[in-house]
Structures are given as structure tokens and as C-alpha cells.
Coordinates of C-alpha atoms in Angstrom, one line a residue:
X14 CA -19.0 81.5 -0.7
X15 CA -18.7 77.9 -1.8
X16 CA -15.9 75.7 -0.4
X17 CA -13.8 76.6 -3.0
X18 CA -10.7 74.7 -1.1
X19 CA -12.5 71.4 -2.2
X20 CA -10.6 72.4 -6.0
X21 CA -7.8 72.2 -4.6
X22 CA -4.7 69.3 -4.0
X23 CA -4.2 67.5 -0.4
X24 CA -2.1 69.4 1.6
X25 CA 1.6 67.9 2.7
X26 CA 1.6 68.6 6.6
X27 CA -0.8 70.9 6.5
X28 CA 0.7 73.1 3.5
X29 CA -0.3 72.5 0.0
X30 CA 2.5 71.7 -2.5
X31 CA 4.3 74.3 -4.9
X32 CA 5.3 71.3 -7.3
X33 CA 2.2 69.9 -9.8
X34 CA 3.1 66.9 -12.5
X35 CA -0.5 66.3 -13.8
X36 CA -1.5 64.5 -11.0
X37 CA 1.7 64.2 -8.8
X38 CA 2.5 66.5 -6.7
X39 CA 6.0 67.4 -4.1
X40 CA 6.2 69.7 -1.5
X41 CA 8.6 71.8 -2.7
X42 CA 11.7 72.2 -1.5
X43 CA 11.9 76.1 -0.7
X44 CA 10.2 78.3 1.9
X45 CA 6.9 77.9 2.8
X46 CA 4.3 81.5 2.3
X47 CA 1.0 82.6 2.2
X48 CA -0.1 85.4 0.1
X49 CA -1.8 87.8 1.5
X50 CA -5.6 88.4 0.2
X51 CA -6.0 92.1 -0.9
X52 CA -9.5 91.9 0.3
X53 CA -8.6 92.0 3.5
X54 CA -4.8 91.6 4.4
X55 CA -4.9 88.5 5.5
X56 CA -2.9 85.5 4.6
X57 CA -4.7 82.8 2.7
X58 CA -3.3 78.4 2.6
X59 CA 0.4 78.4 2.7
X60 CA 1.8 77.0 0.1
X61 CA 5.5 75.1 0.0
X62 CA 7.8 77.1 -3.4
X63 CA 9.9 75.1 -5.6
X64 CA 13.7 75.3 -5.7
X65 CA 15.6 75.8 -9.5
X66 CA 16.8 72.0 -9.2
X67 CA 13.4 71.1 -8.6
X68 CA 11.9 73.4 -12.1
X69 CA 14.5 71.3 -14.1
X70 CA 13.2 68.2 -12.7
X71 CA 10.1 69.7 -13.8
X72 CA 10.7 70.7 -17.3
X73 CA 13.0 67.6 -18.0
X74 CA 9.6 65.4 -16.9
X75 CA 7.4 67.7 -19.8
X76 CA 9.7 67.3 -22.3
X77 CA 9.2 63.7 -21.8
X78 CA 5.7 64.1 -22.3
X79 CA 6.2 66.3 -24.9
X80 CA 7.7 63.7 -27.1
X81 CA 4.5 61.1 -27.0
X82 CA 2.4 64.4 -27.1
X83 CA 3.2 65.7 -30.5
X84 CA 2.2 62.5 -32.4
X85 CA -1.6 62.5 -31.3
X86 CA -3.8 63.6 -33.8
X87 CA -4.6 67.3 -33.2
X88 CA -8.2 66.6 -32.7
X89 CA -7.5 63.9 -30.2
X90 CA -5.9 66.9 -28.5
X91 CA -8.7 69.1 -28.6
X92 CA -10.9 66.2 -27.0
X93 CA -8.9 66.9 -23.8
X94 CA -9.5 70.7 -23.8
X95 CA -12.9 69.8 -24.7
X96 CA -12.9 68.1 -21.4
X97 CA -11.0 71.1 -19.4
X98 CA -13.9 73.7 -20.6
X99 CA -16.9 71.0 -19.5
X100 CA -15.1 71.1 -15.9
X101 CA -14.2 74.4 -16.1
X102 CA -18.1 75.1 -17.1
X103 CA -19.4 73.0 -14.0
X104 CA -16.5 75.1 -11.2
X105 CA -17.1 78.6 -12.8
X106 CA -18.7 79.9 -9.6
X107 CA -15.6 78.3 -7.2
X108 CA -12.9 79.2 -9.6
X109 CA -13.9 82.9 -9.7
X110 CA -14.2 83.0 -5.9
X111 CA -10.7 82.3 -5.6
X112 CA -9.4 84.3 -8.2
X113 CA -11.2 87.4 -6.3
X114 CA -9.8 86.3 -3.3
X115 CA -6.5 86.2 -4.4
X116 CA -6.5 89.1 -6.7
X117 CA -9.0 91.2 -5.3
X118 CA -11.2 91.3 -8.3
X119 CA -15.0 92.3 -8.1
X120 CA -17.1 89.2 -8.2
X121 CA -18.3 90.1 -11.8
X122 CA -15.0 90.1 -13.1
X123 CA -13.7 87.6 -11.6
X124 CA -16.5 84.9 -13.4
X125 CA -15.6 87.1 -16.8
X126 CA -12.1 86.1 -16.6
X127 CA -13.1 82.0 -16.1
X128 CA -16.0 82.5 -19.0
X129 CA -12.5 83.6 -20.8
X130 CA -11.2 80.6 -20.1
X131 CA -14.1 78.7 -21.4
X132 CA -14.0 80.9 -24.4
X133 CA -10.6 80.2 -25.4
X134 CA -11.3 76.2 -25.1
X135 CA -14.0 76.6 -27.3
X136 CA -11.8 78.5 -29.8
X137 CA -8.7 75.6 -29.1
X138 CA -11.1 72.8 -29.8
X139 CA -11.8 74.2 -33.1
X140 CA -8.4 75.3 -33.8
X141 CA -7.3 71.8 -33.4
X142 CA -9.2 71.0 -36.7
X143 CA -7.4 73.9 -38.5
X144 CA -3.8 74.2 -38.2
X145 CA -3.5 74.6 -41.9
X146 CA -0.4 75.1 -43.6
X147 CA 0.5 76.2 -47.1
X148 CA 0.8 74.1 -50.4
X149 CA 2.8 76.6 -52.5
X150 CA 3.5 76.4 -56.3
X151 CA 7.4 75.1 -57.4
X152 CA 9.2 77.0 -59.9
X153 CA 11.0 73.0 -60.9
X154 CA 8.9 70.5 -62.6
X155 CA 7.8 67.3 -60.6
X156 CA 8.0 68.9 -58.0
X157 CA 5.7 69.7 -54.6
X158 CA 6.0 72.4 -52.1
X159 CA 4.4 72.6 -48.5
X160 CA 4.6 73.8 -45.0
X161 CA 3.8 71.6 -42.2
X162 CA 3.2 73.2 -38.8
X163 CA 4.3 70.3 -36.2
X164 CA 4.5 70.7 -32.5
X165 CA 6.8 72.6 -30.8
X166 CA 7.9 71.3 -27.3
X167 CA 7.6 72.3 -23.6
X168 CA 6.2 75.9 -23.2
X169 CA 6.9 77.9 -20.0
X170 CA 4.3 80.1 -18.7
X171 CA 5.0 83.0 -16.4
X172 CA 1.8 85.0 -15.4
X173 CA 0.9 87.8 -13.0
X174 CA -1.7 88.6 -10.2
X175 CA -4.3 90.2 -12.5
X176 CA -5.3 88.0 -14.2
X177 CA -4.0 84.6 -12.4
X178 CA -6.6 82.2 -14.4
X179 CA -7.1 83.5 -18.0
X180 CA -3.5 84.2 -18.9
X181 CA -2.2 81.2 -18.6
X182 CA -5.3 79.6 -20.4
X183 CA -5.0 81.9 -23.1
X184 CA -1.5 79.9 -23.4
X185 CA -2.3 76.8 -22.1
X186 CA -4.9 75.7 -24.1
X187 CA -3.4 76.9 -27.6
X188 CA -0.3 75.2 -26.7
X189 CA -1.7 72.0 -26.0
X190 CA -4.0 71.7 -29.0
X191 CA -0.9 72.4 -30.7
X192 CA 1.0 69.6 -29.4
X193 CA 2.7 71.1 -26.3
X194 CA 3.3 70.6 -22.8
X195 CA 3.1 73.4 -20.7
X196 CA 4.7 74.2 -17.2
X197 CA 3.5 77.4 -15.5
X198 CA 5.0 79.7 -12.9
X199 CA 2.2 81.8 -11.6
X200 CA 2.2 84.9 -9.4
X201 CA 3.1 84.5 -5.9
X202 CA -0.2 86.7 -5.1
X203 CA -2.4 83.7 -6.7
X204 CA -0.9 80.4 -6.1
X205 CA -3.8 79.1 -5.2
X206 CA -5.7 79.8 -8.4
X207 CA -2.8 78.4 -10.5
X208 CA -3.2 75.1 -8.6
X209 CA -7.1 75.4 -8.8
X210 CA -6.6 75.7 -12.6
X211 CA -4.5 72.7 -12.6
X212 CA -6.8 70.6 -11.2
X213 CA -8.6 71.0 -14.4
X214 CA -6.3 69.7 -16.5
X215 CA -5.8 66.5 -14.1
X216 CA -9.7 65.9 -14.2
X217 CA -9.9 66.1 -18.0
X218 CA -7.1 63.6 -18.4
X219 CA -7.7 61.5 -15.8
X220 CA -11.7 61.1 -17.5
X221 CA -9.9 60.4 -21.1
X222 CA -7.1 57.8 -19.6
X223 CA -3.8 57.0 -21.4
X224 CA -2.7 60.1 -21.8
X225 CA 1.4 61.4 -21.3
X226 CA 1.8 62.2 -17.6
X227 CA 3.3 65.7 -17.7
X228 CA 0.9 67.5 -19.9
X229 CA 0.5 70.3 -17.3
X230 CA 2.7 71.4 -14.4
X231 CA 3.2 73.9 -12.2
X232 CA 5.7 75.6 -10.1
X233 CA 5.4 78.1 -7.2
X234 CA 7.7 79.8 -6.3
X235 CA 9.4 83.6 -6.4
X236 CA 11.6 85.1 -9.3
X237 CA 14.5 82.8 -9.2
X238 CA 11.8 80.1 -10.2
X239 CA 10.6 82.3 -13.2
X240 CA 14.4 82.8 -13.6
X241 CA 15.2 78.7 -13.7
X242 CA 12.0 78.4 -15.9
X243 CA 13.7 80.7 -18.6
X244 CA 17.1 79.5 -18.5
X245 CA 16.2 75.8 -18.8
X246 CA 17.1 75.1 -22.6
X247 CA 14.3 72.5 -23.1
X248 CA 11.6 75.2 -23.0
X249 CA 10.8 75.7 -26.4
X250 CA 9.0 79.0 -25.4
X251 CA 8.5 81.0 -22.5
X252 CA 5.1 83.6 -22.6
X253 CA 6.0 86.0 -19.6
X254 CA 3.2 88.2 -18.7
X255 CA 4.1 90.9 -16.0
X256 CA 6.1 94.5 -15.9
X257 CA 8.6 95.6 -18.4
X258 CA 11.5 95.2 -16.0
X259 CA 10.5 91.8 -15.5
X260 CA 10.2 91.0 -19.6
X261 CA 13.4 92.3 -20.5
X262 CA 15.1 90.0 -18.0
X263 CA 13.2 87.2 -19.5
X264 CA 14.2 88.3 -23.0
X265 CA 17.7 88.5 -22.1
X266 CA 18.0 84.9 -20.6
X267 CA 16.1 83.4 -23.5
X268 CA 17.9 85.6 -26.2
X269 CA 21.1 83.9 -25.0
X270 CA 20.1 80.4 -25.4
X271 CA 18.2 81.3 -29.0
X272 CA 15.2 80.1 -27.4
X273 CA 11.7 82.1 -27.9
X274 CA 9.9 84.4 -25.5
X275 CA 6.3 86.0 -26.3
X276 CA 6.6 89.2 -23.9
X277 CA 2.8 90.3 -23.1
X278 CA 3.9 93.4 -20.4
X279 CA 3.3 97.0 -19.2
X280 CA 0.6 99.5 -21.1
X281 CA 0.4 103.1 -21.0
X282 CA -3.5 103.3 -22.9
X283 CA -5.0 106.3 -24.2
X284 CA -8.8 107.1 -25.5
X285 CA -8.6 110.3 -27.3
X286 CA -12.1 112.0 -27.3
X287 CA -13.0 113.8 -30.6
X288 CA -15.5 116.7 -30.8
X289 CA -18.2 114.3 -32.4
X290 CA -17.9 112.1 -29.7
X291 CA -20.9 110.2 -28.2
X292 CA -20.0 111.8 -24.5
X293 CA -22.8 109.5 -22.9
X294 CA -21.1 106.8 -24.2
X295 CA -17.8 107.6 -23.9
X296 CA -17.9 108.4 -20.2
X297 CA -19.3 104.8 -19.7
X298 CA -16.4 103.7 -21.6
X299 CA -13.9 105.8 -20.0
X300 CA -15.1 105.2 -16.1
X301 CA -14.6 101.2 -16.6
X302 CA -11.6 101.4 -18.6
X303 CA -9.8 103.6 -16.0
X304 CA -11.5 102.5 -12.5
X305 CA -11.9 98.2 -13.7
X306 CA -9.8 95.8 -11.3
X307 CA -9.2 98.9 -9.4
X308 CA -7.2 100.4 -12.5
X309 CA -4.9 97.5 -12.3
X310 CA -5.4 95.4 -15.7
X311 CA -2.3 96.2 -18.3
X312 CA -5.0 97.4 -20.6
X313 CA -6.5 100.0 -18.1
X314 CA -7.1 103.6 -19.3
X315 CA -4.1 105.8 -18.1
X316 CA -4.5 109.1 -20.7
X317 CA -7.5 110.9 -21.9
X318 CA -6.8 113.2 -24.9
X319 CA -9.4 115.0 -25.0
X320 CA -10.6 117.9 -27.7
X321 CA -10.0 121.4 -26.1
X322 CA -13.9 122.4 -26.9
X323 CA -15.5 119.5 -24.7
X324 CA -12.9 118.6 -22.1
X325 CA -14.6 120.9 -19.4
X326 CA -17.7 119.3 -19.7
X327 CA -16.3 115.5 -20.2
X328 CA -14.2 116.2 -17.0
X329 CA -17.5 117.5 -15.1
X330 CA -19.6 114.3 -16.3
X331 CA -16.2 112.0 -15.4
X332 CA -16.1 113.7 -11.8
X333 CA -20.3 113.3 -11.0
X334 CA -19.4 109.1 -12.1
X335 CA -16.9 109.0 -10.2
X336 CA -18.4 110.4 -7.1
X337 CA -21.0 107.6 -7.4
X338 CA -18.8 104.8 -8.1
X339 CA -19.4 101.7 -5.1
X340 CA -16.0 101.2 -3.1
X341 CA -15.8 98.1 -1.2
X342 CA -15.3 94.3 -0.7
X343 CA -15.5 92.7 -4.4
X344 CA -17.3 89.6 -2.8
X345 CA -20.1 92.0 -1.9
X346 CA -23.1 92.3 -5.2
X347 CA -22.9 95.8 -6.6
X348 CA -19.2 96.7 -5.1
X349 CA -17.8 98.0 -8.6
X350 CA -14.2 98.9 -7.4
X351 CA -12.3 96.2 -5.4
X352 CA -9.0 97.1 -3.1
X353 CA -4.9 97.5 -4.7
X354 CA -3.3 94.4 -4.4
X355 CA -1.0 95.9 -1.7
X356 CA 0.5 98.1 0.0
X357 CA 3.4 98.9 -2.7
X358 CA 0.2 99.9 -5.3
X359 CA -0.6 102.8 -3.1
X360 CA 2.5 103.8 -2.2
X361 CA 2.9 104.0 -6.0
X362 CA -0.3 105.7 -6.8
X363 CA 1.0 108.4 -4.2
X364 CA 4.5 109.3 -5.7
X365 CA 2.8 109.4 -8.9
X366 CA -0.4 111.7 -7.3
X367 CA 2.6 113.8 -6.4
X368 CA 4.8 114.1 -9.6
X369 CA 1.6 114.9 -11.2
X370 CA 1.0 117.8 -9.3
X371 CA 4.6 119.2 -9.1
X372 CA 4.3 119.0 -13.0
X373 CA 1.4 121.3 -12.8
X374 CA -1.1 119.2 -12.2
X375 CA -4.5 119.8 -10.9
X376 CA -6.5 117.1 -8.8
X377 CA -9.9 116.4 -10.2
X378 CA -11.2 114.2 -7.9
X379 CA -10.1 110.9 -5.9
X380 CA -6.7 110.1 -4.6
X381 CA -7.6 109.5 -0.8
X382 CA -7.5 106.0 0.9
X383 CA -11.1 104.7 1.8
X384 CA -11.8 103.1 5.5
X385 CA -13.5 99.8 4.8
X386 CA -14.6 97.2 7.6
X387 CA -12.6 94.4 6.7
X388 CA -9.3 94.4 8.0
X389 CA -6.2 95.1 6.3
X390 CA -7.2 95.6 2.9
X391 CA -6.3 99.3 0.8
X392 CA -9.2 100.9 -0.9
X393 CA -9.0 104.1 -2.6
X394 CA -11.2 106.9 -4.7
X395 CA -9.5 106.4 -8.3
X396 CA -8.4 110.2 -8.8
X397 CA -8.6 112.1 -12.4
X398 CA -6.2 114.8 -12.8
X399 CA -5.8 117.2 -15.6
X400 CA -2.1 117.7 -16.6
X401 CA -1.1 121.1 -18.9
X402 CA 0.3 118.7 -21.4
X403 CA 1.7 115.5 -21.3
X404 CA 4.5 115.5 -18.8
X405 CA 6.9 112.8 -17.7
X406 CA 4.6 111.1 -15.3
X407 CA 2.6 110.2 -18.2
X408 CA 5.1 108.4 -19.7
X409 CA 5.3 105.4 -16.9
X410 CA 2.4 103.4 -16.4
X411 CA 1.5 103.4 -12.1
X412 CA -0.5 99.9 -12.0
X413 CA -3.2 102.3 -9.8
X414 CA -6.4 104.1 -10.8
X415 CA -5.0 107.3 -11.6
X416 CA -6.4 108.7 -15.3
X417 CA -4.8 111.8 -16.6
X418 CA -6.8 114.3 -18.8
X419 CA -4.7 116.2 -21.5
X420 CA -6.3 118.6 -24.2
X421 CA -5.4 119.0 -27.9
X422 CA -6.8 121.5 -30.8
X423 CA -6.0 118.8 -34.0
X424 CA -6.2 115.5 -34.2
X425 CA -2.5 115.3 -35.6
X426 CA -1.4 116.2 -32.3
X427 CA -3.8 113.9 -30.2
X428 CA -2.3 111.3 -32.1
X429 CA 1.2 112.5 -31.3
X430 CA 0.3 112.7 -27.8
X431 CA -1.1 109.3 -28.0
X432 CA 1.9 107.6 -29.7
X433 CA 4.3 109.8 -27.7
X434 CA 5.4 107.2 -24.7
X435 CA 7.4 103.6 -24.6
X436 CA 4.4 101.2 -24.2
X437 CA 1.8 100.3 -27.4
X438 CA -0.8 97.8 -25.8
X439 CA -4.4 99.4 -26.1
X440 CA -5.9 102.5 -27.4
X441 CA -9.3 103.6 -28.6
X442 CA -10.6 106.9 -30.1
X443 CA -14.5 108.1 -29.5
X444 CA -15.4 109.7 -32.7
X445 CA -18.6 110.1 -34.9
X446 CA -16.7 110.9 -38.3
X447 CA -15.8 107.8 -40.0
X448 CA -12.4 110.0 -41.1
X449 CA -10.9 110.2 -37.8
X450 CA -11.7 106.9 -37.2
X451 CA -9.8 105.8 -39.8
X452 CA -7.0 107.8 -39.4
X453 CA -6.4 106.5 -36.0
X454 CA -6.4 102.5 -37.0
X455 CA -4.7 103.1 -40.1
X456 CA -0.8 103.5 -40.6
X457 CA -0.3 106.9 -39.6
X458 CA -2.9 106.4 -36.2
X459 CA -2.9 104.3 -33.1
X460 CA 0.9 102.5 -32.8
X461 CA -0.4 99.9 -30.6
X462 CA -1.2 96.3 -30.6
X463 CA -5.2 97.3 -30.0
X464 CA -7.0 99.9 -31.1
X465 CA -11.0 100.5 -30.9
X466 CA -13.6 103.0 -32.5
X467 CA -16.2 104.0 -29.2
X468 CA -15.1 101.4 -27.2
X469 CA -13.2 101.4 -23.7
X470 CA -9.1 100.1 -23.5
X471 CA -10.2 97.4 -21.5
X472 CA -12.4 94.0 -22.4
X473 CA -10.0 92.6 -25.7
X474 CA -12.3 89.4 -27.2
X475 CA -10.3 86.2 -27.4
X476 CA -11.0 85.3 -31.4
X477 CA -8.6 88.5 -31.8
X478 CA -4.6 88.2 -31.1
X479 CA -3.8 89.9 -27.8
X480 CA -0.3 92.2 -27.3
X481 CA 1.0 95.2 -28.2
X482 CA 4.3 96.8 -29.7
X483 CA 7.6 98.6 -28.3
X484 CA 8.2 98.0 -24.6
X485 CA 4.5 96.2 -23.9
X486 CA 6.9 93.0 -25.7
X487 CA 5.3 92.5 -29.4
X488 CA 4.0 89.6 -28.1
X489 CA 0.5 87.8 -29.5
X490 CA -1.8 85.7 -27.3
X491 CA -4.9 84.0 -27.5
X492 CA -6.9 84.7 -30.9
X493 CA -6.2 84.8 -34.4
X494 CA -3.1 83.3 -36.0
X495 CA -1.5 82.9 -32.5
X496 CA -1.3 79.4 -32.1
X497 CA 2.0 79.6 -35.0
X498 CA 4.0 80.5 -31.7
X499 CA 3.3 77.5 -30.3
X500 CA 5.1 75.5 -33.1
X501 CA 7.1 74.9 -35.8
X502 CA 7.3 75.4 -39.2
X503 CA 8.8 73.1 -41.9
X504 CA 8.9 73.8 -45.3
X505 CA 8.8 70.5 -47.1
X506 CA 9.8 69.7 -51.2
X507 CA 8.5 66.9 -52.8
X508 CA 10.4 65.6 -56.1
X509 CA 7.7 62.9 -57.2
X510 CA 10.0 63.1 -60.8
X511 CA 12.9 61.4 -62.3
X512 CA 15.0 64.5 -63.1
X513 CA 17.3 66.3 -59.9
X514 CA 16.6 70.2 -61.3
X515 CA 18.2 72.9 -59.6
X516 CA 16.2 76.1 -57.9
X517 CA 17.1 79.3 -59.7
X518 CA 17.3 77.3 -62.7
X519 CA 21.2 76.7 -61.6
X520 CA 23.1 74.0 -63.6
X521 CA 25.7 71.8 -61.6
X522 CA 26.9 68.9 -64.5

């Protein structure tokens, strides 16, 4: 590996600091930790956490930013995330060597989620050039009509382990092309990627000059510094990424200010597996959606629907895959599952391994911890078990790589099946009749925020809006017409006339 510790800050007495101001950076007046690495067990750089005083301090020096921010030119904007994706470009290899350290990611995924990155600032710079508003037609005379979309101030930025880089750039770089500043507290299992990713921002400013101080900051630290982040009225927004628990908490302390939260949190994704299904290509789609980051992506295949006439032989072809799939240290070439982030995922995976089978389950395949020679880390077979129908284990989403199989005879009641539990991020259907596909991305189908046609839950492209519905949040990252979260609208009238008339055609002598 590279010496990836060369991207990050100076250390403070031999701990690096949990406070980032572009290029400023404090201590942190909390406890000092190290996160363990999932690869092995082992702790990685401690790191000092921030305090609430210390994240109002923080926000109070954005805002001030903010507020010299908003009236560059859009495009001058984009210039700096230009700069961010040419650094991030020339650190790919580094940056994805932490984030597989800290996250336990295979080393392929891991440089997938920084080419993300660099995707999204190629789609930012170009959005800077198009944040179009409306010019709409005015029932007075003499008179003009428009929206203006104008910046909308300090954006808060709550992410979790699995994807500690691309998250926050989904947000990061939309909300700074749109006039933002942004202050981000990451996972306490990747601090050290969040202040890797920092550095970017530093570099790209510090090469364009003259630039507000505070565009990006960070703070490390546990839930009471998400919990200050929310609170703080002068965060415009707060994007929380993370469990359900954790969003409606967010929700709650940003519903009672008024402010505005963009909840990206728990999936529960199904494929459902039609009797013209492509079974070469489904299993392919199936095996990375369920077993990918060790099952432990929010958009990770939890429930295969499958049609009654095939699912014996789909579960035979799933079982030979998985008894082939490589187990072992994601740093190592051709390792295609990595280790749980911790000891609580397996503890998890078991209580749900044993609801399953006390609601009649049957164990497939998988399910059993895997010995590995380095250290401390938990590795497992990813298990497939067939269910008699959808039971109440299915209904919680166990961030493990368990995949339960179901059968169905209609396609009305796959789809029930499929619709039938809280979350609504992903879904997919395999089909070869373009009428069932249909059906399931049309009104009456899919009820989540994703849905494919023979492709996997798992791999969403950034030009399309990321989230799902019900209690995965509603919110919308990334693609699409997302950046409109990340300000504000103003609907402006123009009377370019001598005459005062009324809307609605009211008279008022």
C-alpha cells in the first residue's frame, strides 16, 4: 500500500485533530479514539472528537463564509470543484486504500466509490452552468414573472461507514456549486477518510487563492456531535445518511426548528425473478447485489421473489456461486467479499439467522464465521435462506449478507410481497416480457425510490437522483434535479408598466 497517511493533517501530540476549517485545524476538545479497522481488529490513528460548543463554533465560522460564498458567480464555483476532481483524480489509489481500511471494502470497490466522487464533480461542474430557473407567463399586463434559484446557506452532512467518501461528495459538491458551505460529521468508523477527503477541498482552494475560509469543515465526533450539527439553527440543511432510528431523530430536531433534513436511510431491496427471466444473468445480478460490501450497502439485495416454476433451480445455481465466492482480506486482488464492520453486524446476522429459522425457515447455504489469518477481523459465508412466505424477519433490514428467497404464482402478488415492508430504496425485476416490466416501474409496481429491468439493487449511476420513499427518508441525492435542495427559490414579479393591476383581476379603488 501507498503511504496513504501522507493525505492526511499534522497530528496535535501525536493525535490528529477532529476539528477542520478549510485549512485550520483544533484538536478537539472531547475524547481521543481510534476506530477499529474491520480488516483486521485493530485500531487505526487516533483521532481527538469535537465537543457541541466546539460544532457551533464550527457552523457559526461557515455561515460566515457562506455569506461571501453565495455571490460568486456559479461557474467560478464550479472552477473549485473542477480543482477537487483533478486532485481527487491524481490520489484515487490512496484515497481508496483508506476507505478499505476503514470500511472494510474490497479494493475494487473501494476505487469505484472515489471514481464516484470524480463523477459527481464532473456532473457539479456542469451543473454550475445550469441552474436554470423558470420565466413564467403573467396573467397582468406589463408585467414579468420568474424564479431565481439563489444559494441556500451552511449544509450539514451526517454520513455513515459504508460509504465514508462518496456520500458526503454526492452532497458536498452539489452544495457548493450551489453556493453552499458544507460542514460534515462523518462516521466514527472512517474519520480518517472524512479528513482525507478534506484535504481535497483545502488543496483546490488553496491552488485558486482568495477564496472564503470555511468552505468545508469537518467534525469528528460521536452522536451528540451529529446531535449539535442538527440542532444548530444556521444549518440551512442537514443530509443524514445512516439507519432509520438515527433519521427520525434527525427529522425530529430539525422539524422543530422548521429547518430542512434530506433523510437518505435503511433499505429492505427486493429482485423479483419472473419466469422469462435471463437466470444466467440474473444470478450474476443477484450474487453481487446480495454478497457486495459484505451485504452491507443500504441498497444490498435482502428478498428474492422468485416465480414458483424456477426457484428450485435459481436457488441451486445461487448455492454452486456462492460456494465459489473468495472470502478474505479486501486489500488482497481477487478477495470479492471483505469482513462485517464489527462485531455487532454478526451478532445481528445471527439473531436474524435464528428468527428466520424459527419462522420456518430453511438454511440454504452460508451463515458460519470464516477463520482468516489476520487478526481480529469477522468474516463470514453470506447465507441464502428460503422462507414459506414473507415473515417478520423480512420486514427489518439486518445490515449482513443474509438473502431471503420467497416464491409467488402471479405477478400481482410478487409485487405485493415486494411493496409489503416499511423501507422503499431499491428494487429490480428480471423479466423478458416488456409487460411485466412495465408493470413493475409504473404506478401500480415497484414503490421505491429505484427500480431496474435485469439489473442488480446495487450500483445507482450518479446523473440519476438517489433515495427512496416511506421509512428509507424520501430523500434525493446526487443526480438529476437534486441540486434544488441545496437552495432557494424566489419567485420574482416584474411591473416594467405604469398601471398597479391586481392578480385575479381584483379591483381595490
Amino acid at each position: 500500500m501507498s503511504n496513504w497517511k501522507s493525505l492526511l493533517p499534522e497530528a496535535l501530540d501525536g493525535i490528529l485533530p477532529g476539528v477542520m476549517q478549510g485549512n485550520r485545524c483544533h484538536a478537539g476538545q472531547g475524547r481521543s479514539f481510534a476506530a477499529n479497522s474491520p480488516i483486521d481488529g485493530q485500531p487505526t490513528l487516533a483521532v481527538w472528537s469535537a465537543t457541541a460548543d466546539e460544532v457551533t463554533a464550527v457552523v457559526v465560522g461557515a455561515h460566515e463564509s457562506f455569506l461571501a460564498w453565495r455571490t460568486v458567480p456559479a461557474p467560478e464555483r464550479g472552477h473549485l470543484v473542477r480543482e477537487v476532481g483533478e486532485w481527487v483524480r491524481e490520489h484515487k489509489q490512496t484515497l481508496a486504500e483508506i476507505v478499505c481500511l476503514e470500511s472494510g471494502k474490497i479494493m475494487p470497490e473501494a476505487l469505484g466509490e472515489i471514481q464516484e466522487w470524480i463523477d459527481v464533480c464532473d456532473f457539479a461542474i456542469g451543473l454550475s452552468r445550469q441552474l436554470y430557473g423558470n420565466t413564467i407567463a403573467s396573467e397582468r399586463a406589463e408585467h414579468f414573472l420568474v424564479e431565481h434559484w439563489h444559494p441556500l446557506g451552511v449544509v450539514g452532512v451526517i454520513s455513515a461507514f459504508n460509504f465514508p467518501a462518496a456520500v458526503w461528495a454526492w452532497n458536498a459538491m452539489i452544495a457548493l456549486v450551489c453556493g453552499d458551505t458544507v460542514v460534515w460529521k462523518p462516521s466514527e468508523q472512517t474519520p480518517l477518510t472524512a479528513l482525507a477527503c478534506h484535504q481535497a477541498v483545502v488543496a483546490a482552494a488553496t491552488k485558486i487563492g482568495g477564496l472564503p475560509e470555511c468552505l468545508s469543515s469537518v467534525v469528528i465526533g460521536d452522536a451528540d456531535v451529529g446531535a449539535a450539527l442538527a440542532a444548530n439553527p444556521l444549518v440551512a440543511l442537514v443530509s443524514a445518511t445512516g439507519s432509520t432510528a438515527m433519521g427520525q431523530k434527525v427529522a425530529a430536531t430539525v422539524g422543530t426548528r422548521l429547518g430542512r433534513s434530506l433523510l437518505e436511510l435503511g433499505g429492505n431491496n427486493a429482485m423479483i425473478v419472473a419466469p422469462s427471466a435471463d437466470l444466467e444473468l440474473a444470478v450474476r445480478a443477484i450474487v453481487f447485489s446480495a454478497v457486495g460490501t459484505c451485504g452491507q450497502r443500504c441498497t444490498s439485495l435482502r428478498r428474492l421473489i422468485v416465480h414458483r416454476s424456477m426457484a428450485g433451480d435459481l436457488i441451486a445455481r445461487l448455492k454452486s456461486a456462492y460456494a465459489t465466492l473468495p472470502i478474505g482480506d479486501p486489500r488482497v486482488a481477487g478477495t470479492l467479499v471483505g469482513p462485517l464492520v464489527g462485531h455487532n453486524s454478526w451478532t445481528a446476522m445471527q439473531h436474524a439467522l435464528a428468527d428466520a429459522k424459527s419462522q420456518g425457515g430453511t438454511l440454504v447455504c452460508g451463515g458460519q464465521r470464516v477463520t482468516m489469518g489476520v487478526g481480529g477481523g469477522i468474516y463470514v459465508e453470506p447465507a441464502i435462506v428460503q422462507m414459506p412466505g414473507q415473515t417478520d424477519v423480512m420486514l427489518r433490514e439486518t445490515f449482513a449478507p443474509v438473502l431471503y428467497v420467497v416464491e409467488y404464482d402471479t405477478l400481482d402478488e410478487a409485487i405485493a410481497i415486494h411493496n409489503d415492508v416499511p423501507q422503499g430504496l431499491s428494487s429490480a425485476i428480471f423479466t423478458s416480457d416488456t409487460r411485466e416490466a412495465m408493470r413493475f416501474i409504473g404506478p401500480a409496481g415497484s414503490d421505491c425510490g429505484l427500480a431496474g429491468v435485469n439489473i442488480g439493487t446495487s450500483g445507482a449511476e450518479i446523473g440519476g437522483a438517489f433515495g427512496g420513499e416511506k421509512q428509507t427518508g424520501g430523500g434525493r441525492e446526487s443526480g438529476s434535479d437534486s441540486w434544488k435542495q441545496y437552495m432557494r427559490r424566489t419567485t420574482c414579479t416584474i411591473n416594467y408598466g405604469t398601471a398597479l393591476p391586481l392578480a385575479q383581476g381584483i379591483e381595490f379603488a
